[in-house]
JSON list of C-alpha atoms in Angstrom, two decimals:
[
{"chain": "A", "resi": 1, "resn": "UNK", "atom": "CA", "xyz": [13.31, 58.39, 3.84]},
{"chain": "A", "resi": 2, "resn": "UNK", "atom": "CA", "xyz": [12.91, 61.18, 1.28]},
{"chain": "A", "resi": 3, "resn": "UNK", "atom": "CA", "xyz": [15.23, 59.65, -1.38]},
{"chain": "A", "resi": 4, "resn": "UNK", "atom": "CA", "xyz": [13.34, 56.32, -1.27]},
{"chain": "A", "resi": 5, "resn": "UNK", "atom": "CA", "xyz": [9.98, 58.07, -1.41]},
{"chain": "A", "resi": 6, "resn": "UNK", "atom": "CA", "xyz": [11.10, 60.03, -4.47]},
{"chain": "A", "resi": 7, "resn": "UNK", "atom": "CA", "xyz": [12.44, 56.91, -6.18]},
{"chain": "A", "resi": 8, "resn": "UNK", "atom": "CA", "xyz": [9.11, 55.14, -5.68]},
{"chain": "A", "resi": 9, "resn": "UNK", "atom": "CA", "xyz": [7.21, 58.16, -6.96]},
{"chain": "A", "resi": 10, "resn": "UNK", "atom": "CA", "xyz": [9.41, 58.39, -10.06]},
{"chain": "A", "resi": 11, "resn": "UNK", "atom": "CA", "xyz": [8.62, 54.76, -10.90]},
{"chain": "A", "resi": 12, "resn": "UNK", "atom": "CA", "xyz": [4.90, 55.42, -10.43]},
{"chain": "A", "resi": 13, "resn": "UNK", "atom": "CA", "xyz": [5.08, 58.63, -12.47]},
{"chain": "A", "resi": 14, "resn": "UNK", "atom": "CA", "xyz": [6.80, 56.88, -15.37]},
{"chain": "A", "resi": 15, "resn": "UNK", "atom": "CA", "xyz": [4.26, 54.04, -15.27]},
{"chain": "A", "resi": 16, "resn": "UNK", "atom": "CA", "xyz": [1.27, 56.40, -15.26]},
{"chain": "A", "resi": 17, "resn": "UNK", "atom": "CA", "xyz": [2.87, 58.35, -18.12]},
{"chain": "A", "resi": 18, "resn": "UNK", "atom": "CA", "xyz": [3.14, 55.19, -20.21]},
{"chain": "A", "resi": 19, "resn": "UNK", "atom": "CA", "xyz": [0.87, 54.55, -23.21]},
{"chain": "A", "resi": 20, "resn": "UNK", "atom": "CA", "xyz": [-0.84, 51.56, -21.56]},
{"chain": "A", "resi": 21, "resn": "UNK", "atom": "CA", "xyz": [-2.38, 53.74, -18.85]},
{"chain": "A", "resi": 22, "resn": "UNK", "atom": "CA", "xyz": [-2.83, 56.95, -20.85]},
{"chain": "A", "resi": 23, "resn": "UNK", "atom": "CA", "xyz": [-4.65, 55.33, -23.77]},
{"chain": "A", "resi": 24, "resn": "UNK", "atom": "CA", "xyz": [-7.06, 53.50, -21.48]},
{"chain": "A", "resi": 25, "resn": "UNK", "atom": "CA", "xyz": [-7.65, 56.61, -19.40]},
{"chain": "A", "resi": 26, "resn": "UNK", "atom": "CA", "xyz": [-8.70, 58.51, -22.53]},
{"chain": "A", "resi": 27, "resn": "UNK", "atom": "CA", "xyz": [-11.07, 55.68, -23.47]},
{"chain": "A", "resi": 28, "resn": "UNK", "atom": "CA", "xyz": [-12.73, 55.91, -20.04]},
{"chain": "A", "resi": 29, "resn": "UNK", "atom": "CA", "xyz": [-13.01, 59.68, -20.26]},
{"chain": "A", "resi": 30, "resn": "UNK", "atom": "CA", "xyz": [-14.74, 59.41, -23.65]},
{"chain": "A", "resi": 31, "resn": "UNK", "atom": "CA", "xyz": [-17.01, 56.62, -22.41]},
{"chain": "A", "resi": 32, "resn": "UNK", "atom": "CA", "xyz": [-18.27, 58.67, -19.42]},
{"chain": "A", "resi": 33, "resn": "UNK", "atom": "CA", "xyz": [-18.55, 62.26, -20.73]},
{"chain": "A", "resi": 34, "resn": "UNK", "atom": "CA", "xyz": [-20.91, 63.35, -17.92]},
{"chain": "A", "resi": 35, "resn": "UNK", "atom": "CA", "xyz": [-18.66, 62.09, -15.10]},
{"chain": "A", "resi": 36, "resn": "UNK", "atom": "CA", "xyz": [-18.20, 65.61, -13.70]},
{"chain": "A", "resi": 37, "resn": "UNK", "atom": "CA", "xyz": [-21.92, 66.38, -13.67]},
{"chain": "A", "resi": 38, "resn": "UNK", "atom": "CA", "xyz": [-23.20, 66.21, -10.10]},
{"chain": "A", "resi": 39, "resn": "UNK", "atom": "CA", "xyz": [-25.56, 63.30, -9.51]},
{"chain": "A", "resi": 40, "resn": "UNK", "atom": "CA", "xyz": [-25.02, 61.77, -12.96]},
{"chain": "A", "resi": 41, "resn": "UNK", "atom": "CA", "xyz": [-24.47, 57.99, -13.05]},
{"chain": "A", "resi": 42, "resn": "UNK", "atom": "CA", "xyz": [-21.38, 58.53, -15.22]},
{"chain": "A", "resi": 43, "resn": "UNK", "atom": "CA", "xyz": [-19.57, 59.79, -12.12]},
{"chain": "A", "resi": 44, "resn": "UNK", "atom": "CA", "xyz": [-19.72, 56.61, -10.06]},
{"chain": "A", "resi": 45, "resn": "UNK", "atom": "CA", "xyz": [-19.28, 54.33, -13.09]},
{"chain": "A", "resi": 46, "resn": "UNK", "atom": "CA", "xyz": [-16.21, 56.22, -14.24]},
{"chain": "A", "resi": 47, "resn": "UNK", "atom": "CA", "xyz": [-14.58, 56.17, -10.82]},
{"chain": "A", "resi": 48, "resn": "UNK", "atom": "CA", "xyz": [-15.13, 52.42, -10.39]},
{"chain": "A", "resi": 49, "resn": "UNK", "atom": "CA", "xyz": [-13.43, 51.78, -13.74]},
{"chain": "A", "resi": 50, "resn": "UNK", "atom": "CA", "xyz": [-10.77, 54.39, -12.97]},
{"chain": "A", "resi": 51, "resn": "UNK", "atom": "CA", "xyz": [-9.85, 52.69, -9.67]},
{"chain": "A", "resi": 52, "resn": "UNK", "atom": "CA", "xyz": [-9.42, 49.36, -11.46]},
{"chain": "A", "resi": 53, "resn": "UNK", "atom": "CA", "xyz": [-7.25, 51.01, -14.11]},
{"chain": "A", "resi": 54, "resn": "UNK", "atom": "CA", "xyz": [-4.97, 52.72, -11.57]},
{"chain": "A", "resi": 55, "resn": "UNK", "atom": "CA", "xyz": [-4.52, 49.42, -9.75]},
{"chain": "A", "resi": 56, "resn": "UNK", "atom": "CA", "xyz": [-3.02, 47.89, -12.90]},
{"chain": "A", "resi": 57, "resn": "UNK", "atom": "CA", "xyz": [-0.15, 50.37, -12.49]},
{"chain": "A", "resi": 58, "resn": "UNK", "atom": "CA", "xyz": [0.26, 49.94, -8.74]},
{"chain": "A", "resi": 59, "resn": "UNK", "atom": "CA", "xyz": [0.24, 46.16, -9.08]},
{"chain": "A", "resi": 60, "resn": "UNK", "atom": "CA", "xyz": [3.34, 46.31, -11.28]},
{"chain": "A", "resi": 61, "resn": "UNK", "atom": "CA", "xyz": [5.34, 48.80, -9.20]},
{"chain": "A", "resi": 62, "resn": "UNK", "atom": "CA", "xyz": [4.52, 47.97, -5.58]},
{"chain": "A", "resi": 63, "resn": "UNK", "atom": "CA", "xyz": [5.90, 44.38, -5.42]},
{"chain": "A", "resi": 64, "resn": "UNK", "atom": "CA", "xyz": [9.37, 45.78, -6.18]},
{"chain": "A", "resi": 65, "resn": "UNK", "atom": "CA", "xyz": [9.06, 47.66, -2.89]},
{"chain": "A", "resi": 66, "resn": "UNK", "atom": "CA", "xyz": [7.89, 44.71, -0.82]},
{"chain": "A", "resi": 67, "resn": "UNK", "atom": "CA", "xyz": [4.23, 45.74, -1.03]},
{"chain": "A", "resi": 68, "resn": "UNK", "atom": "CA", "xyz": [1.34, 43.58, -2.14]},
{"chain": "A", "resi": 69, "resn": "UNK", "atom": "CA", "xyz": [-0.11, 44.24, -5.67]},
{"chain": "A", "resi": 70, "resn": "UNK", "atom": "CA", "xyz": [-3.56, 45.19, -4.39]},
{"chain": "A", "resi": 71, "resn": "UNK", "atom": "CA", "xyz": [-5.40, 47.93, -2.51]},
{"chain": "A", "resi": 72, "resn": "UNK", "atom": "CA", "xyz": [-3.82, 46.79, 0.77]},
{"chain": "A", "resi": 73, "resn": "UNK", "atom": "CA", "xyz": [-0.44, 47.52, -0.81]},
{"chain": "A", "resi": 74, "resn": "UNK", "atom": "CA", "xyz": [-1.63, 50.97, -1.94]},
{"chain": "A", "resi": 75, "resn": "UNK", "atom": "CA", "xyz": [-2.90, 51.75, 1.56]},
{"chain": "A", "resi": 76, "resn": "UNK", "atom": "CA", "xyz": [0.40, 50.65, 3.08]},
{"chain": "A", "resi": 77, "resn": "UNK", "atom": "CA", "xyz": [2.35, 52.76, 0.59]},
{"chain": "A", "resi": 78, "resn": "UNK", "atom": "CA", "xyz": [0.28, 55.85, 1.39]},
{"chain": "A", "resi": 79, "resn": "UNK", "atom": "CA", "xyz": [0.71, 55.26, 5.11]},
{"chain": "A", "resi": 80, "resn": "UNK", "atom": "CA", "xyz": [4.48, 55.11, 4.73]},
{"chain": "A", "resi": 81, "resn": "UNK", "atom": "CA", "xyz": [4.51, 58.17, 2.46]},
{"chain": "A", "resi": 82, "resn": "UNK", "atom": "CA", "xyz": [2.41, 60.37, 4.73]},
{"chain": "A", "resi": 83, "resn": "UNK", "atom": "CA", "xyz": [5.31, 62.24, 6.33]},
{"chain": "A", "resi": 84, "resn": "UNK", "atom": "CA", "xyz": [7.45, 62.31, 3.19]},
{"chain": "A", "resi": 85, "resn": "UNK", "atom": "CA", "xyz": [4.67, 64.09, 1.30]},
{"chain": "A", "resi": 86, "resn": "UNK", "atom": "CA", "xyz": [5.35, 67.17, 3.40]},
{"chain": "A", "resi": 87, "resn": "UNK", "atom": "CA", "xyz": [8.67, 67.56, 1.61]},
{"chain": "A", "resi": 88, "resn": "UNK", "atom": "CA", "xyz": [8.48, 69.99, -1.37]},
{"chain": "A", "resi": 89, "resn": "UNK", "atom": "CA", "xyz": [10.20, 67.63, -3.86]},
{"chain": "A", "resi": 90, "resn": "UNK", "atom": "CA", "xyz": [8.01, 64.67, -2.91]},
{"chain": "A", "resi": 91, "resn": "UNK", "atom": "CA", "xyz": [4.93, 66.85, -3.03]},
{"chain": "A", "resi": 92, "resn": "UNK", "atom": "CA", "xyz": [5.89, 68.11, -6.51]},
{"chain": "A", "resi": 93, "resn": "UNK", "atom": "CA", "xyz": [6.28, 64.57, -7.80]},
{"chain": "A", "resi": 94, "resn": "UNK", "atom": "CA", "xyz": [2.87, 63.66, -6.39]},
{"chain": "A", "resi": 95, "resn": "UNK", "atom": "CA", "xyz": [1.34, 66.60, -8.22]},
{"chain": "A", "resi": 96, "resn": "UNK", "atom": "CA", "xyz": [2.87, 65.34, -11.48]},
{"chain": "A", "resi": 97, "resn": "UNK", "atom": "CA", "xyz": [1.39, 61.89, -10.81]},
{"chain": "A", "resi": 98, "resn": "UNK", "atom": "CA", "xyz": [-2.04, 63.43, -10.13]},
{"chain": "A", "resi": 99, "resn": "UNK", "atom": "CA", "xyz": [-1.99, 65.25, -13.48]},
{"chain": "A", "resi": 100, "resn": "UNK", "atom": "CA", "xyz": [-1.02, 62.07, -15.32]},
{"chain": "A", "resi": 101, "resn": "UNK", "atom": "CA", "xyz": [-3.90, 60.28, -13.61]},
{"chain": "A", "resi": 102, "resn": "UNK", "atom": "CA", "xyz": [-6.29, 62.95, -14.85]},
{"chain": "A", "resi": 103, "resn": "UNK", "atom": "CA", "xyz": [-6.83, 64.36, -11.35]},
{"chain": "A", "resi": 104, "resn": "UNK", "atom": "CA", "xyz": [-6.51, 67.95, -10.09]},
{"chain": "A", "resi": 105, "resn": "UNK", "atom": "CA", "xyz": [-2.90, 68.78, -9.27]},
{"chain": "A", "resi": 106, "resn": "UNK", "atom": "CA", "xyz": [-3.61, 69.13, -5.52]},
{"chain": "A", "resi": 107, "resn": "UNK", "atom": "CA", "xyz": [-5.96, 66.13, -5.27]},
{"chain": "A", "resi": 108, "resn": "UNK", "atom": "CA", "xyz": [-5.57, 63.47, -2.60]},
{"chain": "A", "resi": 109, "resn": "UNK", "atom": "CA", "xyz": [-6.16, 60.12, -4.28]},
{"chain": "A", "resi": 110, "resn": "UNK", "atom": "CA", "xyz": [-7.53, 57.62, -1.77]},
{"chain": "A", "resi": 111, "resn": "UNK", "atom": "CA", "xyz": [-8.05, 53.89, -2.42]},
{"chain": "A", "resi": 112, "resn": "UNK", "atom": "CA", "xyz": [-11.49, 52.44, -1.60]},
{"chain": "A", "resi": 113, "resn": "UNK", "atom": "CA", "xyz": [-12.15, 51.64, 2.03]},
{"chain": "A", "resi": 114, "resn": "UNK", "atom": "CA", "xyz": [-11.62, 48.00, 2.93]},
{"chain": "A", "resi": 115, "resn": "UNK", "atom": "CA", "xyz": [-15.36, 47.52, 3.55]},
{"chain": "A", "resi": 116, "resn": "UNK", "atom": "CA", "xyz": [-16.20, 48.87, 0.06]},
{"chain": "A", "resi": 117, "resn": "UNK", "atom": "CA", "xyz": [-14.20, 46.28, -1.86]},
{"chain": "A", "resi": 118, "resn": "UNK", "atom": "CA", "xyz": [-16.59, 43.98, -3.70]},
{"chain": "A", "resi": 119, "resn": "UNK", "atom": "CA", "xyz": [-13.88, 42.30, -5.74]},
{"chain": "A", "resi": 120, "resn": "UNK", "atom": "CA", "xyz": [-10.20, 41.75, -5.09]},
{"chain": "A", "resi": 121, "resn": "UNK", "atom": "CA", "xyz": [-7.87, 42.40, -8.00]},
{"chain": "A", "resi": 122, "resn": "UNK", "atom": "CA", "xyz": [-5.50, 39.44, -8.56]},
{"chain": "A", "resi": 123, "resn": "UNK", "atom": "CA", "xyz": [-3.06, 40.40, -11.34]},
{"chain": "A", "resi": 124, "resn": "UNK", "atom": "CA", "xyz": [-1.44, 36.95, -11.27]},
{"chain": "A", "resi": 125, "resn": "UNK", "atom": "CA", "xyz": [-4.83, 35.29, -11.80]},
{"chain": "A", "resi": 126, "resn": "UNK", "atom": "CA", "xyz": [-4.24, 33.11, -8.76]},
{"chain": "A", "resi": 127, "resn": "UNK", "atom": "CA", "xyz": [-7.53, 33.65, -6.91]},
{"chain": "A", "resi": 128, "resn": "UNK", "atom": "CA", "xyz": [-9.29, 30.52, -5.62]},
{"chain": "A", "resi": 129, "resn": "UNK", "atom": "CA", "xyz": [-12.22, 29.44, -7.76]},
{"chain": "A", "resi": 130, "resn": "UNK", "atom": "CA", "xyz": [-14.89, 27.59, -5.77]},
{"chain": "A", "resi": 131, "resn": "UNK", "atom": "CA", "xyz": [-16.71, 24.70, -7.36]},
{"chain": "A", "resi": 132, "resn": "UNK", "atom": "CA", "xyz": [-20.48, 24.16, -7.35]},
{"chain": "A", "resi": 133, "resn": "UNK", "atom": "CA", "xyz": [-21.96, 24.02, -3.84]},
{"chain": "A", "resi": 134, "resn": "UNK", "atom": "CA", "xyz": [-24.16, 21.09, -4.89]},
{"chain": "A", "resi": 135, "resn": "UNK", "atom": "CA", "xyz": [-23.32, 17.91, -6.73]},
{"chain": "A", "resi": 136, "resn": "UNK", "atom": "CA", "xyz": [-23.88, 18.02, -10.48]},
{"chain": "A", "resi": 137, "resn": "UNK", "atom": "CA", "xyz": [-25.89, 15.42, -12.40]},
{"chain": "A", "resi": 138, "resn": "UNK", "atom": "CA", "xyz": [-24.97, 14.20, -15.85]},
{"chain": "A", "resi": 139, "resn": "UNK", "atom": "CA", "xyz": [-27.54, 13.29, -18.49]},
{"chain": "A", "resi": 140, "resn": "UNK", "atom": "CA", "xyz": [-27.18, 10.76, -21.29]},
{"chain": "A", "resi": 141, "resn": "UNK", "atom": "CA", "xyz": [-25.69, 13.42, -23.58]},
{"chain": "A", "resi": 142, "resn": "UNK", "atom": "CA", "xyz": [-22.95, 14.22, -21.07]},
{"chain": "A", "resi": 143, "resn": "UNK", "atom": "CA", "xyz": [-24.40, 17.60, -20.08]},
{"chain": "A", "resi": 144, "resn": "UNK", "atom": "CA", "xyz": [-24.03, 18.59, -16.43]},
{"chain": "A", "resi": 145, "resn": "UNK", "atom": "CA", "xyz": [-26.48, 20.53, -14.27]},
{"chain": "A", "resi": 146, "resn": "UNK", "atom": "CA", "xyz": [-28.05, 20.58, -10.83]},
{"chain": "A", "resi": 147, "resn": "UNK", "atom": "CA", "xyz": [-31.41, 19.67, -12.31]},
{"chain": "A", "resi": 148, "resn": "UNK", "atom": "CA", "xyz": [-32.88, 18.47, -15.59]},
{"chain": "A", "resi": 149, "resn": "UNK", "atom": "CA", "xyz": [-36.40, 18.47, -16.99]},
{"chain": "A", "resi": 150, "resn": "UNK", "atom": "CA", "xyz": [-37.20, 14.87, -17.92]},
{"chain": "A", "resi": 151, "resn": "UNK", "atom": "CA", "xyz": [-40.30, 13.77, -19.82]},
{"chain": "A", "resi": 152, "resn": "UNK", "atom": "CA", "xyz": [-42.30, 11.13, -17.93]},
{"chain": "A", "resi": 153, "resn": "UNK", "atom": "CA", "xyz": [-44.49, 8.37, -19.39]},
{"chain": "A", "resi": 154, "resn": "UNK", "atom": "CA", "xyz": [-47.45, 10.75, -19.69]},
{"chain": "A", "resi": 155, "resn": "UNK", "atom": "CA", "xyz": [-45.38, 13.23, -21.67]},
{"chain": "A", "resi": 156, "resn": "UNK", "atom": "CA", "xyz": [-45.17, 15.79, -18.83]},
{"chain": "A", "resi": 157, "resn": "UNK", "atom": "CA", "xyz": [-41.85, 17.42, -18.02]},
{"chain": "A", "resi": 158, "resn": "UNK", "atom": "CA", "xyz": [-40.63, 16.71, -14.47]},
{"chain": "A", "resi": 159, "resn": "UNK", "atom": "CA", "xyz": [-37.67, 18.15, -12.62]},
{"chain": "A", "resi": 160, "resn": "UNK", "atom": "CA", "xyz": [-34.95, 15.70, -11.67]},
{"chain": "A", "resi": 161, "resn": "UNK", "atom": "CA", "xyz": [-32.03, 16.58, -9.44]},
{"chain": "A", "resi": 162, "resn": "UNK", "atom": "CA", "xyz": [-30.91, 17.01, -5.82]},
{"chain": "A", "resi": 163, "resn": "UNK", "atom": "CA", "xyz": [-33.33, 19.88, -5.17]},
{"chain": "A", "resi": 164, "resn": "UNK", "atom": "CA", "xyz": [-36.27, 18.62, -7.23]},
{"chain": "A", "resi": 165, "resn": "UNK", "atom": "CA", "xyz": [-39.22, 16.74, -5.80]},
{"chain": "A", "resi": 166, "resn": "UNK", "atom": "CA", "xyz": [-40.01, 13.39, -7.38]},
{"chain": "A", "resi": 167, "resn": "UNK", "atom": "CA", "xyz": [-43.75, 13.55, -6.77]},
{"chain": "A", "resi": 168, "resn": "UNK", "atom": "CA", "xyz": [-46.62, 15.86, -5.96]},
{"chain": "A", "resi": 169, "resn": "UNK", "atom": "CA", "xyz": [-45.81, 17.51, -2.65]},
{"chain": "A", "resi": 170, "resn": "UNK", "atom": "CA", "xyz": [-48.04, 19.36, -0.16]},
{"chain": "A", "resi": 171, "resn": "UNK", "atom": "CA", "xyz": [-47.19, 21.12, 3.09]},
{"chain": "A", "resi": 172, "resn": "UNK", "atom": "CA", "xyz": [-49.58, 22.31, 5.80]},
{"chain": "A", "resi": 173, "resn": "UNK", "atom": "CA", "xyz": [-49.03, 25.47, 7.84]},
{"chain": "A", "resi": 174, "resn": "UNK", "atom": "CA", "xyz": [-48.54, 24.71, 11.55]},
{"chain": "A", "resi": 175, "resn": "UNK", "atom": "CA", "xyz": [-47.19, 28.08, 12.61]},
{"chain": "A", "resi": 176, "resn": "UNK", "atom": "CA", "xyz": [-49.69, 30.41, 14.30]},
{"chain": "A", "resi": 177, "resn": "UNK", "atom": "CA", "xyz": [-51.25, 32.61, 13.07]},
{"chain": "A", "resi": 178, "resn": "UNK", "atom": "CA", "xyz": [-49.82, 32.32, 9.52]},
{"chain": "A", "resi": 179, "resn": "UNK", "atom": "CA", "xyz": [-46.70, 32.13, 7.38]},
{"chain": "A", "resi": 180, "resn": "UNK", "atom": "CA", "xyz": [-45.53, 34.84, 5.00]},
{"chain": "A", "resi": 181, "resn": "UNK", "atom": "CA", "xyz": [-45.06, 34.09, 1.31]},
{"chain": "A", "resi": 182, "resn": "UNK", "atom": "CA", "xyz": [-42.15, 36.02, -0.19]},
{"chain": "A", "resi": 183, "resn": "UNK", "atom": "CA", "xyz": [-40.89, 36.85, -3.66]},
{"chain": "A", "resi": 184, "resn": "UNK", "atom": "CA", "xyz": [-37.44, 35.34, -3.02]},
{"chain": "A", "resi": 185, "resn": "UNK", "atom": "CA", "xyz": [-35.98, 32.90, -0.44]},
{"chain": "A", "resi": 186, "resn": "UNK", "atom": "CA", "xyz": [-34.93, 35.77, 1.80]},
{"chain": "A", "resi": 187, "resn": "UNK", "atom": "CA", "xyz": [-36.54, 37.15, 4.95]},
{"chain": "A", "resi": 188, "resn": "UNK", "atom": "CA", "xyz": [-35.97, 40.69, 3.62]},
{"chain": "A", "resi": 189, "resn": "UNK", "atom": "CA", "xyz": [-37.66, 39.94, 0.30]},
{"chain": "A", "resi": 190, "resn": "UNK", "atom": "CA", "xyz": [-41.01, 41.45, -0.69]},
{"chain": "A", "resi": 191, "resn": "UNK", "atom": "CA", "xyz": [-44.11, 39.79, 0.78]},
{"chain": "A", "resi": 192, "resn": "UNK", "atom": "CA", "xyz": [-46.54, 38.53, -1.89]},
{"chain": "A", "resi": 193, "resn": "UNK", "atom": "CA", "xyz": [-49.05, 36.70, 0.31]},
{"chain": "A", "resi": 194, "resn": "UNK", "atom": "CA", "xyz": [-49.86, 34.80, 3.53]},
{"chain": "A", "resi": 195, "resn": "UNK", "atom": "CA", "xyz": [-51.16, 31.35, 4.45]},
{"chain": "A", "resi": 196, "resn": "UNK", "atom": "CA", "xyz": [-53.05, 30.85, 7.72]},
{"chain": "A", "resi": 197, "resn": "UNK", "atom": "CA", "xyz": [-52.41, 27.96, 10.09]},
{"chain": "A", "resi": 198, "resn": "UNK", "atom": "CA", "xyz": [-54.06, 24.74, 8.87]},
{"chain": "A", "resi": 199, "resn": "UNK", "atom": "CA", "xyz": [-53.96, 25.74, 5.19]},
{"chain": "A", "resi": 200, "resn": "UNK", "atom": "CA", "xyz": [-52.11, 23.61, 2.65]},
{"chain": "A", "resi": 201, "resn": "UNK", "atom": "CA", "xyz": [-49.60, 24.72, -0.02]},
{"chain": "A", "resi": 202, "resn": "UNK", "atom": "CA", "xyz": [-48.36, 22.76, -3.00]},
{"chain": "A", "resi": 203, "resn": "UNK", "atom": "CA", "xyz": [-44.56, 22.81, -3.29]},
{"chain": "A", "resi": 204, "resn": "UNK", "atom": "CA", "xyz": [-42.22, 22.22, -6.23]},
{"chain": "A", "resi": 205, "resn": "UNK", "atom": "CA", "xyz": [-38.79, 22.57, -4.62]},
{"chain": "A", "resi": 206, "resn": "UNK", "atom": "CA", "xyz": [-37.01, 22.57, -1.26]},
{"chain": "A", "resi": 207, "resn": "UNK", "atom": "CA", "xyz": [-33.99, 24.84, -0.93]},
{"chain": "A", "resi": 208, "resn": "UNK", "atom": "CA", "xyz": [-31.31, 23.92, 1.61]},
{"chain": "A", "resi": 209, "resn": "UNK", "atom": "CA", "xyz": [-33.95, 22.46, 3.91]},
{"chain": "A", "resi": 210, "resn": "UNK", "atom": "CA", "xyz": [-34.99, 26.01, 4.82]},
{"chain": "A", "resi": 211, "resn": "UNK", "atom": "CA", "xyz": [-37.23, 27.37, 2.07]},
{"chain": "A", "resi": 212, "resn": "UNK", "atom": "CA", "xyz": [-40.09, 25.92, 0.03]},
{"chain": "A", "resi": 213, "resn": "UNK", "atom": "CA", "xyz": [-40.72, 27.10, -3.51]},
{"chain": "A", "resi": 214, "resn": "UNK", "atom": "CA", "xyz": [-44.40, 27.23, -4.39]},
{"chain": "A", "resi": 215, "resn": "UNK", "atom": "CA", "xyz": [-45.70, 25.14, -7.27]},
{"chain": "A", "resi": 216, "resn": "UNK", "atom": "CA", "xyz": [-46.75, 26.93, -10.45]},
{"chain": "A", "resi": 217, "resn": "UNK", "atom": "CA", "xyz": [-50.41, 26.24, -9.61]},
{"chain": "A", "resi": 218, "resn": "UNK", "atom": "CA", "xyz": [-49.96, 28.31, -6.44]},
{"chain": "A", "resi": 219, "resn": "UNK", "atom": "CA", "xyz": [-48.18, 31.05, -8.38]},
{"chain": "A", "resi": 220, "resn": "UNK", "atom": "CA", "xyz": [-51.18, 31.41, -10.68]},
{"chain": "A", "resi": 221, "resn": "UNK", "atom": "CA", "xyz": [-53.41, 32.09, -7.66]},
{"chain": "A", "resi": 222, "resn": "UNK", "atom": "CA", "xyz": [-51.02, 34.76, -6.38]},
{"chain": "A", "resi": 223, "resn": "UNK", "atom": "CA", "xyz": [-50.41, 36.28, -9.80]},
{"chain": "A", "resi": 224, "resn": "UNK", "atom": "CA", "xyz": [-46.62, 36.14, -9.45]},
{"chain": "A", "resi": 225, "resn": "UNK", "atom": "CA", "xyz": [-43.78, 34.45, -11.32]},
{"chain": "A", "resi": 226, "resn": "UNK", "atom": "CA", "xyz": [-42.02, 33.07, -8.24]},
{"chain": "A", "resi": 227, "resn": "UNK", "atom": "CA", "xyz": [-42.81, 32.66, -4.54]},
{"chain": "A", "resi": 228, "resn": "UNK", "atom": "CA", "xyz": [-41.24, 31.09, -1.47]},
{"chain": "A", "resi": 229, "resn": "UNK", "atom": "CA", "xyz": [-42.27, 30.29, 2.09]},
{"chain": "A", "resi": 230, "resn": "UNK", "atom": "CA", "xyz": [-39.92, 29.78, 5.02]},
{"chain": "A", "resi": 231, "resn": "UNK", "atom": "CA", "xyz": [-39.81, 26.24, 6.41]},
{"chain": "A", "resi": 232, "resn": "UNK", "atom": "CA", "xyz": [-37.08, 26.49, 9.04]},
{"chain": "A", "resi": 233, "resn": "UNK", "atom": "CA", "xyz": [-38.35, 28.15, 12.22]},
{"chain": "A", "resi": 234, "resn": "UNK", "atom": "CA", "xyz": [-34.80, 28.84, 13.41]},
{"chain": "A", "resi": 235, "resn": "UNK", "atom": "CA", "xyz": [-34.62, 31.67, 10.88]},
{"chain": "A", "resi": 236, "resn": "UNK", "atom": "CA", "xyz": [-37.31, 33.57, 12.83]},
{"chain": "A", "resi": 237, "resn": "UNK", "atom": "CA", "xyz": [-36.37, 32.58, 16.36]},
{"chain": "A", "resi": 238, "resn": "UNK", "atom": "CA", "xyz": [-38.15, 29.22, 16.63]},
{"chain": "A", "resi": 239, "resn": "UNK", "atom": "CA", "xyz": [-35.15, 26.93, 17.03]},
{"chain": "A", "resi": 240, "resn": "UNK", "atom": "CA", "xyz": [-35.81, 23.27, 16.26]},
{"chain": "A", "resi": 241, "resn": "UNK", "atom": "CA", "xyz": [-39.26, 23.92, 14.82]},
{"chain": "A", "resi": 242, "resn": "UNK", "atom": "CA", "xyz": [-40.67, 23.87, 11.32]},
{"chain": "A", "resi": 243, "resn": "UNK", "atom": "CA", "xyz": [-43.32, 26.38, 10.26]},
{"chain": "A", "resi": 244, "resn": "UNK", "atom": "CA", "xyz": [-45.00, 23.82, 7.97]},
{"chain": "A", "resi": 245, "resn": "UNK", "atom": "CA", "xyz": [-45.23, 20.05, 7.94]},
{"chain": "A", "resi": 246, "resn": "UNK", "atom": "CA", "xyz": [-45.38, 17.73, 4.95]},
{"chain": "A", "resi": 247, "resn": "UNK", "atom": "CA", "xyz": [-48.76, 16.06, 4.51]},
{"chain": "A", "resi": 248, "resn": "UNK", "atom": "CA", "xyz": [-48.39, 14.43, 1.07]}
]
């Protein structure tokens, strides 16, 4: 209905005209002076911050109309308003809102596509907060961590924790013709070396039973700061097989 659409728009217009939004909009505009320059990084950075700012207004107004205080609510509002926007009075109010938002009068503001949302805005601060995926250890000082460096009897620091190895550990390559050594524990990560079948590799950590982190002595040979090799054959189509076997 046109009267309802206009009432909603008036509430949005008044909210966007308020000092809370206007002052922060000016701060963003000063922070990203090159936002209108084609190809400049200010453009994308400004718009990301601008979207978050506009959502602070929508999140206050939309719940009064039975809409959720997030981008889903904005999308639903725009879907319901599509026909009403053809009416001259509704269209005029939308133009006023656009100007207050710092947009061209005839602009069509569109919320980010569902697939583009990296974060979900929760104005009530009620989002679930996951705990650590691994159990935490506590040292004698009460500090908590997944691992600690503990000095052994010889004065050498050793890792202690659920992912640390308690002793010198070697694996031998059993996959033919070789295994790939990567920069990160990810099949898409950059390759930094290879080990042929039968060769041994010293390991310092096992990650999730799938990846082996090379010991610092191996890193020195490769000339890298970090390196990993895949252990779980299922990741590359060899279900139930390991690409290396522990020999020490």
